[in-house]
Short mmCIF file of C-alpha atoms in Angstrom, two decimals:
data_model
loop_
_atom_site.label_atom_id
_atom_site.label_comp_id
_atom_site.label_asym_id
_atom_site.label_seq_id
_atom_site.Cartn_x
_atom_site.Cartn_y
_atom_site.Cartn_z
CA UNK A 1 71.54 93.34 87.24
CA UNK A 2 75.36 92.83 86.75
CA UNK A 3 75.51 93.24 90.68
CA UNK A 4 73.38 90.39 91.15
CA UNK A 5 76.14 87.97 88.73
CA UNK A 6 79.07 89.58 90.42
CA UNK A 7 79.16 90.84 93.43
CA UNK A 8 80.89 93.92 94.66
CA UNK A 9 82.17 95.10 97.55
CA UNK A 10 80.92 98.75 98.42
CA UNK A 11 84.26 100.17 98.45
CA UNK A 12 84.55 98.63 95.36
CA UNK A 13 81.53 100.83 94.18
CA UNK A 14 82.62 104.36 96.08
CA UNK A 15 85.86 104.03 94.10
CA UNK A 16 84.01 103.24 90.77
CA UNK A 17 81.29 106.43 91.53
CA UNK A 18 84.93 109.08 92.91
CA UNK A 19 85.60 108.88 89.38
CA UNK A 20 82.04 110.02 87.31
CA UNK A 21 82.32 113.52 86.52
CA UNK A 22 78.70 114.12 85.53
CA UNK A 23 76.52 114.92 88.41
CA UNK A 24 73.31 112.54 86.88
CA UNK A 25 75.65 109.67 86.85
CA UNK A 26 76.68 110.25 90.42
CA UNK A 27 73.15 110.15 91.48
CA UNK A 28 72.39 107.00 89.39
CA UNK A 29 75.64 105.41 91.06
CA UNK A 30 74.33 106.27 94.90
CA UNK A 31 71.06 104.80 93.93
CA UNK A 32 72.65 101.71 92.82
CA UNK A 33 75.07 101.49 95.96
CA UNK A 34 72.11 102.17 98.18
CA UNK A 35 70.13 99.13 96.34
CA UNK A 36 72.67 96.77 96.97
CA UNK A 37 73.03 98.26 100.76
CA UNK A 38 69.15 97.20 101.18
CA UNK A 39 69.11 94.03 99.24
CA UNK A 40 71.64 92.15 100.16
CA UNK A 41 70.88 88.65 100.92
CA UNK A 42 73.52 87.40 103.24
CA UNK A 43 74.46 83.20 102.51
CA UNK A 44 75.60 82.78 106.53
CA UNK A 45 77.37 85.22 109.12
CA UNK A 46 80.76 84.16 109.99
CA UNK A 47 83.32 85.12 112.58
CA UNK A 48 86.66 86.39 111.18
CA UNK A 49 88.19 83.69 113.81
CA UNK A 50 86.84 81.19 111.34
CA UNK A 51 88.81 82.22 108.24
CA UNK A 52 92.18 81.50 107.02
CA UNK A 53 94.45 84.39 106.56
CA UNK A 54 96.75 84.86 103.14
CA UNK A 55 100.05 86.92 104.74
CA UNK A 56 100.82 87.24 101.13
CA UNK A 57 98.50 89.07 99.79
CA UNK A 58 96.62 90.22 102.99
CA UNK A 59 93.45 88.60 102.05
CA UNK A 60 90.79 85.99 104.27
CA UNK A 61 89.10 83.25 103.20
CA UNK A 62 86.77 81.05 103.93
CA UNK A 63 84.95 77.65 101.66
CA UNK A 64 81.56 78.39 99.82
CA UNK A 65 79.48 75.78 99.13
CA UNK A 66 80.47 76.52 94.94
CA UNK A 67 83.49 74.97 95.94
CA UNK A 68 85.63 78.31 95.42
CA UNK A 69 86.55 80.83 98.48
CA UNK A 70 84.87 84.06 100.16
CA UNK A 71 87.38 86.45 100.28
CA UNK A 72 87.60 89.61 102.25
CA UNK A 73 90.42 91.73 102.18
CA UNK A 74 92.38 93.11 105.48
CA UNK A 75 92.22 96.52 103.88
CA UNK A 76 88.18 96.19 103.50
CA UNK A 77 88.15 95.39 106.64
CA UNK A 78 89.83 98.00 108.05
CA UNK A 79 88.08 100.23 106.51
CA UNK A 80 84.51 98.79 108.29
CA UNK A 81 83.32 96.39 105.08
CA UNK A 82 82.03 93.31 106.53
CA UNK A 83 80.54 91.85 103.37
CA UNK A 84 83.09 88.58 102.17
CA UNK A 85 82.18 87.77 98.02
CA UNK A 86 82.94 84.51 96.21
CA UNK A 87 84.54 85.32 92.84
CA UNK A 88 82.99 82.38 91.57
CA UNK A 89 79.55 82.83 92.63
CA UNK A 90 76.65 85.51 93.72
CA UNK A 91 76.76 84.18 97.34
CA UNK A 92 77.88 86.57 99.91
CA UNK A 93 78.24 86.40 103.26
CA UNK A 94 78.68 88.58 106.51
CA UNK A 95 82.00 88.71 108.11
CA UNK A 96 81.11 89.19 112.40
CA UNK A 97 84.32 91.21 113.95
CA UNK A 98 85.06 93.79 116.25
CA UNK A 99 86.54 97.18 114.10
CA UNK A 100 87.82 98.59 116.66
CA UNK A 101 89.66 95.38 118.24
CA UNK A 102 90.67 94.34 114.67
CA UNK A 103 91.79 98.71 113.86
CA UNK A 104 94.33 97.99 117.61
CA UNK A 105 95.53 94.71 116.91
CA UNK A 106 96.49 95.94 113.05
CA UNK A 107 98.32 98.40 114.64
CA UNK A 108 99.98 96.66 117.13
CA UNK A 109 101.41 94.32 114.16
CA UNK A 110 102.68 97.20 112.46
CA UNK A 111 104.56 98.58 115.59
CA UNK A 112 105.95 95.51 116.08
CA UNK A 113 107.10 95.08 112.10
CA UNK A 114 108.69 98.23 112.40
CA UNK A 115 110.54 97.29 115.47
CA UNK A 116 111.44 94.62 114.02
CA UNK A 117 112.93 96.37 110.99
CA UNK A 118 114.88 98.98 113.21
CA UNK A 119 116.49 95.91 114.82
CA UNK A 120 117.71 94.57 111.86
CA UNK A 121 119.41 97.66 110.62
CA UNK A 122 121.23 98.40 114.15
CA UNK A 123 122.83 95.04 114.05
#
């Protein structure tokens, strides 16, 4: 299956199955989803702690044996995915976090940014 060769995140897939109009194809998408739910084959389970974060483009990292990166956005994240891909490979792996820890300290960032920004306009 094309799953199998590239990986995809399932928020990746919900967003992909919002758009199918036909009800048959719905049902074939939720099928898929729910396969790759049940079969996936996790290459380690690593603590966020243990990646390296891109400020840039909000995105974490961490080496696969292929030699490329696992990558895990901070918006999948947030949103309770806790399955990192490698764009180069079929390996995946299993991000360990706390949501609700990582949900407070995002917005505790944000509070602060926007304190921040305030600051700079007053002066």
């Amino acid at each position: 299956m094309a799953l199998r060769s590239k990986p995809w995140t399932i928020n990746k897939i919900n967003r992909k199955c919002s758009n199918i109009n036909c009800y048959l194809r719905k049902k074939v998408c939720f099928i898929f989803i729910l396969y790759y739910v049940v079969m996936t084959v996790f290459h380690d389970e690593i603590e966020i702690e243990d990646f390296e974060y891109d400020e840039e483009e909000e995105i974490y990292h961490y080496p696969c044996p292929c030699g490329d990166r696992f990558e895990i956005s901070k918006e999948d994240l947030l949103a309770g995915e806790e399955i990192a891909t490698c764009p180069s490979c079929s390996l995946v792996i299993k991000v360990i976090y706390d949501l609700e820890a990582f949900q407070q300290e995002s917005n505790e960032v944000k509070t602060v940014v926007e304190d921040f920004k305030k600051l700079k306009v007053t002066n």
